[in-house]
Tab-separated table of C-alpha atoms and ligand atoms in Angstrom:
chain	number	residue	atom	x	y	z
U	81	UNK	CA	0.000	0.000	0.000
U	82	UNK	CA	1.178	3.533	-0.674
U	83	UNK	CA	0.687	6.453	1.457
U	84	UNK	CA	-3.094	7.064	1.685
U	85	UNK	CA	-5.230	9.293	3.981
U	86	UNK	CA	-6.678	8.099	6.732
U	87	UNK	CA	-10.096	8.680	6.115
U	88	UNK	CA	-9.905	6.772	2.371
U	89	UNK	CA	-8.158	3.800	4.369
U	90	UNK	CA	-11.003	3.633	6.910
U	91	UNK	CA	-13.797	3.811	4.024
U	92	UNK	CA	-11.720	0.889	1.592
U	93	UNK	CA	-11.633	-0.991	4.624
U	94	UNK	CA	-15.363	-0.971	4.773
U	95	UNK	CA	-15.449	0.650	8.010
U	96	UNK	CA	-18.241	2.991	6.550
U	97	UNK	CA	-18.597	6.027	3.836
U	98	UNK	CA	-16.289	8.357	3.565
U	99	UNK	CA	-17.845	10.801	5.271
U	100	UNK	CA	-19.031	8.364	8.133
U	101	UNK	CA	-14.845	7.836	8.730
U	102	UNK	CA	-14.262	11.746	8.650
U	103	UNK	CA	-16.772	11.589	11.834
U	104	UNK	CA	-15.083	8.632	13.653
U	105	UNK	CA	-11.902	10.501	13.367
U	106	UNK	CA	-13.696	13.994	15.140
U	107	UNK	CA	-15.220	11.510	17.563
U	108	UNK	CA	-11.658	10.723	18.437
U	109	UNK	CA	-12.747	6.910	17.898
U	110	UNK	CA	-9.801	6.484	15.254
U	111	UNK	CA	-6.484	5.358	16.355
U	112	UNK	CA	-2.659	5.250	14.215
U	113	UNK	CA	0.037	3.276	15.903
U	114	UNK	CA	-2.154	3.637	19.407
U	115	UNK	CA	-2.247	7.530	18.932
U	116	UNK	CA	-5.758	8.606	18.377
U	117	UNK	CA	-5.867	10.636	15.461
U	118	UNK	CA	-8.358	13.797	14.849
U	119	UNK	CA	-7.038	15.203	12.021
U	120	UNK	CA	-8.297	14.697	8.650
U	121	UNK	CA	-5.325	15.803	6.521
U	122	UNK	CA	-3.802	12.580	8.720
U	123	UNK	CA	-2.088	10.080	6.339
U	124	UNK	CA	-1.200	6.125	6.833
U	125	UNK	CA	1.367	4.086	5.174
U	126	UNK	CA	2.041	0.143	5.197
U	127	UNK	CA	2.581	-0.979	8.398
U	128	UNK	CA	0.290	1.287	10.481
U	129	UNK	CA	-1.754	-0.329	12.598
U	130	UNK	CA	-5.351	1.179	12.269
U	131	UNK	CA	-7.763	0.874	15.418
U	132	UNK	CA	-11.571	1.789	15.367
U	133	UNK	CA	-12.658	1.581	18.855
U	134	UNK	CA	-9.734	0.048	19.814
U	135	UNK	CA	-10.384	-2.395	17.398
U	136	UNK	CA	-7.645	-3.031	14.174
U	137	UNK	CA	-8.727	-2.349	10.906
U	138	UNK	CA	-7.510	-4.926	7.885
U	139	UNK	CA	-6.790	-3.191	4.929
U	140	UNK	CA	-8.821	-4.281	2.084
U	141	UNK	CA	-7.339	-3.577	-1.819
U	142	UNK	CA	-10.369	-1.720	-3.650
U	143	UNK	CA	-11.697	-4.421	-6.287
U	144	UNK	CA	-10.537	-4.273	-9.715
U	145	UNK	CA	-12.434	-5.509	-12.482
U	146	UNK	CA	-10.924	-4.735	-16.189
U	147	UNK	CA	-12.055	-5.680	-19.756
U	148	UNK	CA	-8.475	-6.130	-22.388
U	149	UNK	CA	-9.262	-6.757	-25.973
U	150	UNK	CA	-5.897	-8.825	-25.813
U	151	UNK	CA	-4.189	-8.879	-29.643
U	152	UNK	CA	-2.104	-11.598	-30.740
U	153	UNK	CA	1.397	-11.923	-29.551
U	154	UNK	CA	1.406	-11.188	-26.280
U	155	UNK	CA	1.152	-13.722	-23.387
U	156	UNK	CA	-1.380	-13.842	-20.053
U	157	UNK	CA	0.855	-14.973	-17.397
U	158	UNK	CA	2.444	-12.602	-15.333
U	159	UNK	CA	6.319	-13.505	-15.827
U	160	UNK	CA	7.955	-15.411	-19.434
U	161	UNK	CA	10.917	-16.954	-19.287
U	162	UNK	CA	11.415	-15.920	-22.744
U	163	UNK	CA	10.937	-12.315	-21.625
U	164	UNK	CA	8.264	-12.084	-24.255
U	165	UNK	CA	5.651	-9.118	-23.630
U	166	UNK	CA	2.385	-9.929	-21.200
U	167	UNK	CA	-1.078	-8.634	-21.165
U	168	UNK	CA	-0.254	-6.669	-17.984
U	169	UNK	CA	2.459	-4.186	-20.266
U	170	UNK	CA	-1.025	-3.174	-21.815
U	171	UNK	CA	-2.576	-1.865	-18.494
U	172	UNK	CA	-0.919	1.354	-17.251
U	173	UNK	CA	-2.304	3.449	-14.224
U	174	UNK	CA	-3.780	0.529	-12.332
U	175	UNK	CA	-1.882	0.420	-8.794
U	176	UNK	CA	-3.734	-2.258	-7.764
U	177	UNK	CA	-2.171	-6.182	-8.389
U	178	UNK	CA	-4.058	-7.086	-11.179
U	179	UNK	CA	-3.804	-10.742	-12.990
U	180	UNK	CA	-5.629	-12.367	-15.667
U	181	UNK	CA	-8.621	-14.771	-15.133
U	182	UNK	CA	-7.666	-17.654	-16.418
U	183	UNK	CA	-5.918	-17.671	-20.242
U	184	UNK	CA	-5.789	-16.862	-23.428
U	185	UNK	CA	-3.337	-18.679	-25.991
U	186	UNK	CA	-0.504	-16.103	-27.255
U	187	UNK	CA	-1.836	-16.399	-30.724
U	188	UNK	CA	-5.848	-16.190	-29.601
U	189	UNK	CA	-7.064	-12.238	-29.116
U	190	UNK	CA	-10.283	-10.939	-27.652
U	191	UNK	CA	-11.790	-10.406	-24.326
U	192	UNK	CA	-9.686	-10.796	-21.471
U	193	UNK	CA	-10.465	-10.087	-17.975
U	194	UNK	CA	-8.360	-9.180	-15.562
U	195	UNK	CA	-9.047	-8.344	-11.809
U	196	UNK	CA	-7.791	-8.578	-8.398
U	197	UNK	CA	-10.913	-10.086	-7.059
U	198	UNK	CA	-9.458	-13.822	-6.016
U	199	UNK	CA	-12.452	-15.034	-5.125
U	200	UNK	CA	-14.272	-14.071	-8.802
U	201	UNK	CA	-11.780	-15.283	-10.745
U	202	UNK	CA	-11.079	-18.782	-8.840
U	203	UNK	CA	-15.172	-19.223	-9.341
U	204	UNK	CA	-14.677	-18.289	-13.218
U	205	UNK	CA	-11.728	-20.769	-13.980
U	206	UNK	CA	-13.105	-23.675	-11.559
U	207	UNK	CA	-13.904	-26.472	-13.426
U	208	UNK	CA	-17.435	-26.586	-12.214
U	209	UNK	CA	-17.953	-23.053	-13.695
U	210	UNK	CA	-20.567	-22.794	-16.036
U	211	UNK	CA	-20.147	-19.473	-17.160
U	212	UNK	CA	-20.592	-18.941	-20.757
U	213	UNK	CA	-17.762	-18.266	-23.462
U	214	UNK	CA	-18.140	-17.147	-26.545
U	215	UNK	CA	-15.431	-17.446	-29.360
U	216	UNK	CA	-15.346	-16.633	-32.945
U	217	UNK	CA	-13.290	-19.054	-35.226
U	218	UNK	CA	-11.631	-18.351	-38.728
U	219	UNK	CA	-11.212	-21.789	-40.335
U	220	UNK	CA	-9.730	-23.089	-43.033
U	221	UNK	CA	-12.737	-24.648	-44.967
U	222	UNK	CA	-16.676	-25.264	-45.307
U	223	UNK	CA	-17.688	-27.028	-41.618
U	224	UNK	CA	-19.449	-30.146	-42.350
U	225	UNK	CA	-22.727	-31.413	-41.137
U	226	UNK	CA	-21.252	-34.282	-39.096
U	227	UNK	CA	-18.153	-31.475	-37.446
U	228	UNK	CA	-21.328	-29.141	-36.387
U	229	UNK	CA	-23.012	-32.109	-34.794
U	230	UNK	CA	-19.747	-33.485	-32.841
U	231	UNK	CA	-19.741	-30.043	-31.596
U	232	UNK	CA	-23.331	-30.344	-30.364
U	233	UNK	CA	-22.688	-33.538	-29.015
U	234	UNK	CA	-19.422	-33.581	-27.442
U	235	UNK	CA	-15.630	-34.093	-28.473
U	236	UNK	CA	-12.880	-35.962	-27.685
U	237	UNK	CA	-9.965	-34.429	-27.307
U	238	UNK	CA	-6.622	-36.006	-25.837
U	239	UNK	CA	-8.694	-38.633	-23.344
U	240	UNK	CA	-11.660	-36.135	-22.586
U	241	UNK	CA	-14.856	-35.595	-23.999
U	242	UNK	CA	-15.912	-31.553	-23.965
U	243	UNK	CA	-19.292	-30.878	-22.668
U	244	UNK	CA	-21.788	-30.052	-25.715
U	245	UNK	CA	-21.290	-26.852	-27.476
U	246	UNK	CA	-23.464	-24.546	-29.155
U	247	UNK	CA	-22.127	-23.838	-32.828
U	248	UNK	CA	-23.483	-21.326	-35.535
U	249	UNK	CA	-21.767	-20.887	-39.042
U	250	UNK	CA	-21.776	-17.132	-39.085
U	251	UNK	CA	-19.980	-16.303	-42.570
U	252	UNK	CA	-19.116	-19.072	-45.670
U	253	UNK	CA	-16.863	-18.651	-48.314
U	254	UNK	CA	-15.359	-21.286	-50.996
U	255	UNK	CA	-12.257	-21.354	-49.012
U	256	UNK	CA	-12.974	-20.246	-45.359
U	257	UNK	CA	-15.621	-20.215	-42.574
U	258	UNK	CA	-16.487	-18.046	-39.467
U	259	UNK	CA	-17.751	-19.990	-37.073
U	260	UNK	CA	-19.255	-19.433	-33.494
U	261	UNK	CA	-18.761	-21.427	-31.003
U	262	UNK	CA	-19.511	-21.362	-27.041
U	263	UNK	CA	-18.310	-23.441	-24.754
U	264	UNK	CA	-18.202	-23.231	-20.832
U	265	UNK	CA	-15.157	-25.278	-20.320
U	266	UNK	CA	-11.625	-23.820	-20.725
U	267	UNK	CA	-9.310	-26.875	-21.596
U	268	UNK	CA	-5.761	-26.041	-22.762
U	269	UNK	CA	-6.310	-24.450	-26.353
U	270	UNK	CA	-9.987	-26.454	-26.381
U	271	UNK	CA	-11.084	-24.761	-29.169
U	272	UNK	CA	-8.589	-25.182	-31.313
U	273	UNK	CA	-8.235	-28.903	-30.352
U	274	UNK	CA	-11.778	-29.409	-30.859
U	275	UNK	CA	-11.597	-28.185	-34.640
U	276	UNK	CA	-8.707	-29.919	-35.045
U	277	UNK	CA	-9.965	-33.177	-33.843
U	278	UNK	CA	-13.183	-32.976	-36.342
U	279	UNK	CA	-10.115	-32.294	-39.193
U	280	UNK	CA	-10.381	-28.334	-39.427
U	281	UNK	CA	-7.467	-25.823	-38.634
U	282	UNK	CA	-8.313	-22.443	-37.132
U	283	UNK	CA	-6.869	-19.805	-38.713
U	284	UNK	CA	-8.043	-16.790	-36.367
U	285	UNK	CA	-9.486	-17.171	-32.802
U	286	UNK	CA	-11.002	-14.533	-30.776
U	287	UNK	CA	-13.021	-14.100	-27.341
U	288	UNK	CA	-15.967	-12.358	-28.054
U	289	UNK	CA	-17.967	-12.637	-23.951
U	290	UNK	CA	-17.746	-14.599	-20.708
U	291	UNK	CA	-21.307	-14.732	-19.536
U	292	UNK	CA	-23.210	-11.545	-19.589
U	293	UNK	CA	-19.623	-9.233	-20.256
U	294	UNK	CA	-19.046	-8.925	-24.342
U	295	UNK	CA	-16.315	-7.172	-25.901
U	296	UNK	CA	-17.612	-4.843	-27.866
U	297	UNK	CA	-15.994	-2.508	-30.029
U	298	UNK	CA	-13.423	-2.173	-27.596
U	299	UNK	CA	-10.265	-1.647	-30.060
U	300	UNK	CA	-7.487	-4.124	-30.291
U	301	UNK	CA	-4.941	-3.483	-27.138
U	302	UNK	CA	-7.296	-1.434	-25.439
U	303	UNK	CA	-8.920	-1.542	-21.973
U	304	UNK	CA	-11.967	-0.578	-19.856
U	305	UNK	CA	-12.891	-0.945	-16.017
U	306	UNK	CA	-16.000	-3.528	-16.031
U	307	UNK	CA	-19.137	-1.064	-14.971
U	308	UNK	CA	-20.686	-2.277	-11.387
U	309	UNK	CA	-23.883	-3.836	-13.019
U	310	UNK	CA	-21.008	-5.748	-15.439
U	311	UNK	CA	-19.537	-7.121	-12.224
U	312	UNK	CA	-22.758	-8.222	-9.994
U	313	UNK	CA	-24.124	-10.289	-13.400
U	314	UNK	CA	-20.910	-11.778	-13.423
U	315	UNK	CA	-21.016	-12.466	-10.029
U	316	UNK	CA	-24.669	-13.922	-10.954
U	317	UNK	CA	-22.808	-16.487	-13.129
U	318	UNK	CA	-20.589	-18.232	-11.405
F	644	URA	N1	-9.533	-22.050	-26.870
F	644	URA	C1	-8.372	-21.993	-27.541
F	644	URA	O1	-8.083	-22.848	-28.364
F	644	URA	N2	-7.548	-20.979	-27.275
F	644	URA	C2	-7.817	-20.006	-26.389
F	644	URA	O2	-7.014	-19.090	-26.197
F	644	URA	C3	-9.038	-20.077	-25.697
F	644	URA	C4	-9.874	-21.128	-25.965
């Protein structure tokens, strides 16, 4: 934590409002380090111990919620041995310790959310999450009848059959197809596998929602903080 005043502290904490920790501190019921503290210019740093009635005060990091359109060519875990560039060089003025819920593959773009809300994001990547995800696949090819229904009925990829998907051809040309698919699983490059193990290759992937949050017309390597009715549907979700 970075130096903060005492009455923001008190109110990320969820001691109260604002306001309501301005009045604590006049009341004299606000304590730094065991001196009681009436100012309200008063700042605290790491370290301080906070009391409220005698009684210490946890510091709580204010929830972050963001929305990347991730391009291709960058990677989504924090740290790469190979030094190569992460999602997180993209987000610049966010103090807070952000990370990415769950992945995307360094060659897939789209929505990416990215939060430090560990409770949220272990809900959205647990395997028992049924949360919606939308994807939109480029692939090489017309999509057969028989591909569509192994898509509706399940797949089997590498020892594991995926859950049913729901699949809609959304463009056709002699060569190519866009294809949407959702899925609620998030298997190592699933997608992908799952074209590939109905004999398609996928030429261009990209995240389109997770549950009731959708991309948009958010440009390429751009990012927005989710709004709070985006956050309690997700919530809703999971
Ligand atoms: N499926 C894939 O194949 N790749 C991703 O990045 C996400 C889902």
């Amino acid at each position: 934590m970075s130096e903060l005043r005492l009455q923001k502290f008190l109110a990320e904490a969820g001691v109260a409002s604002r306001r309501k920790c301005e009045e604590l501190m006049l009341q004299g019921r606000v304590e730094v380090n065991g001196v009681k503290i009436t100012e309200l210019g008063s700042k605290v740093d790491a370290g301080d111990i906070v009391k409220v009635d005698g009684k210490e005060v946890m510091q709580e990091e204010k929830k972050v919620y963001i929305l990347l359109n991730k391009p291709v060519g960058l990677i989504t875990t924090s740290k790469d041995q190979f030094s190569r560039k992460t999602v997180l060089d993209l987000i610049e003025g966010v103090k807070e310790r952000i990370y990415p819920v769950g992945r995307l593959d360094y060659d897939t773009s789209g929505l990416l959310l990215l939060t430090n809300d560990g409770d949220l994001s272990y809900k959205l990547t647990h395997p028992s999450c049924e949360t919606n995800k939308v994807y939109q696949a480029k692939i090489k090819g017309v999509l057969n009848d028989s591909a569509i229904q192994a898509f509706k009925t399940g797949i089997g990829i590498d020892g594991y059959t995926t859950s049913p998907a729901r699949i809609k051809v959304l463009e056709r040309t002699s060569t190519d197809s866009l294809i949407e698919v959702t899925i609620h699983e998030g298997k190592n490059r699933q997608v992908r596998r799952m074209f590939e193990a109905v004999g398609y290759s996928v030429i261009k992937l990209r995240r389109i929602s997770i549950g009731p949050v959708k991309l948009g017309n958010l440009e390429e390597g751009a990012w927005r903080h989710l709004t709070p009715e985006e956050v309690k549907s997700l919530n809703k979700t999971v």
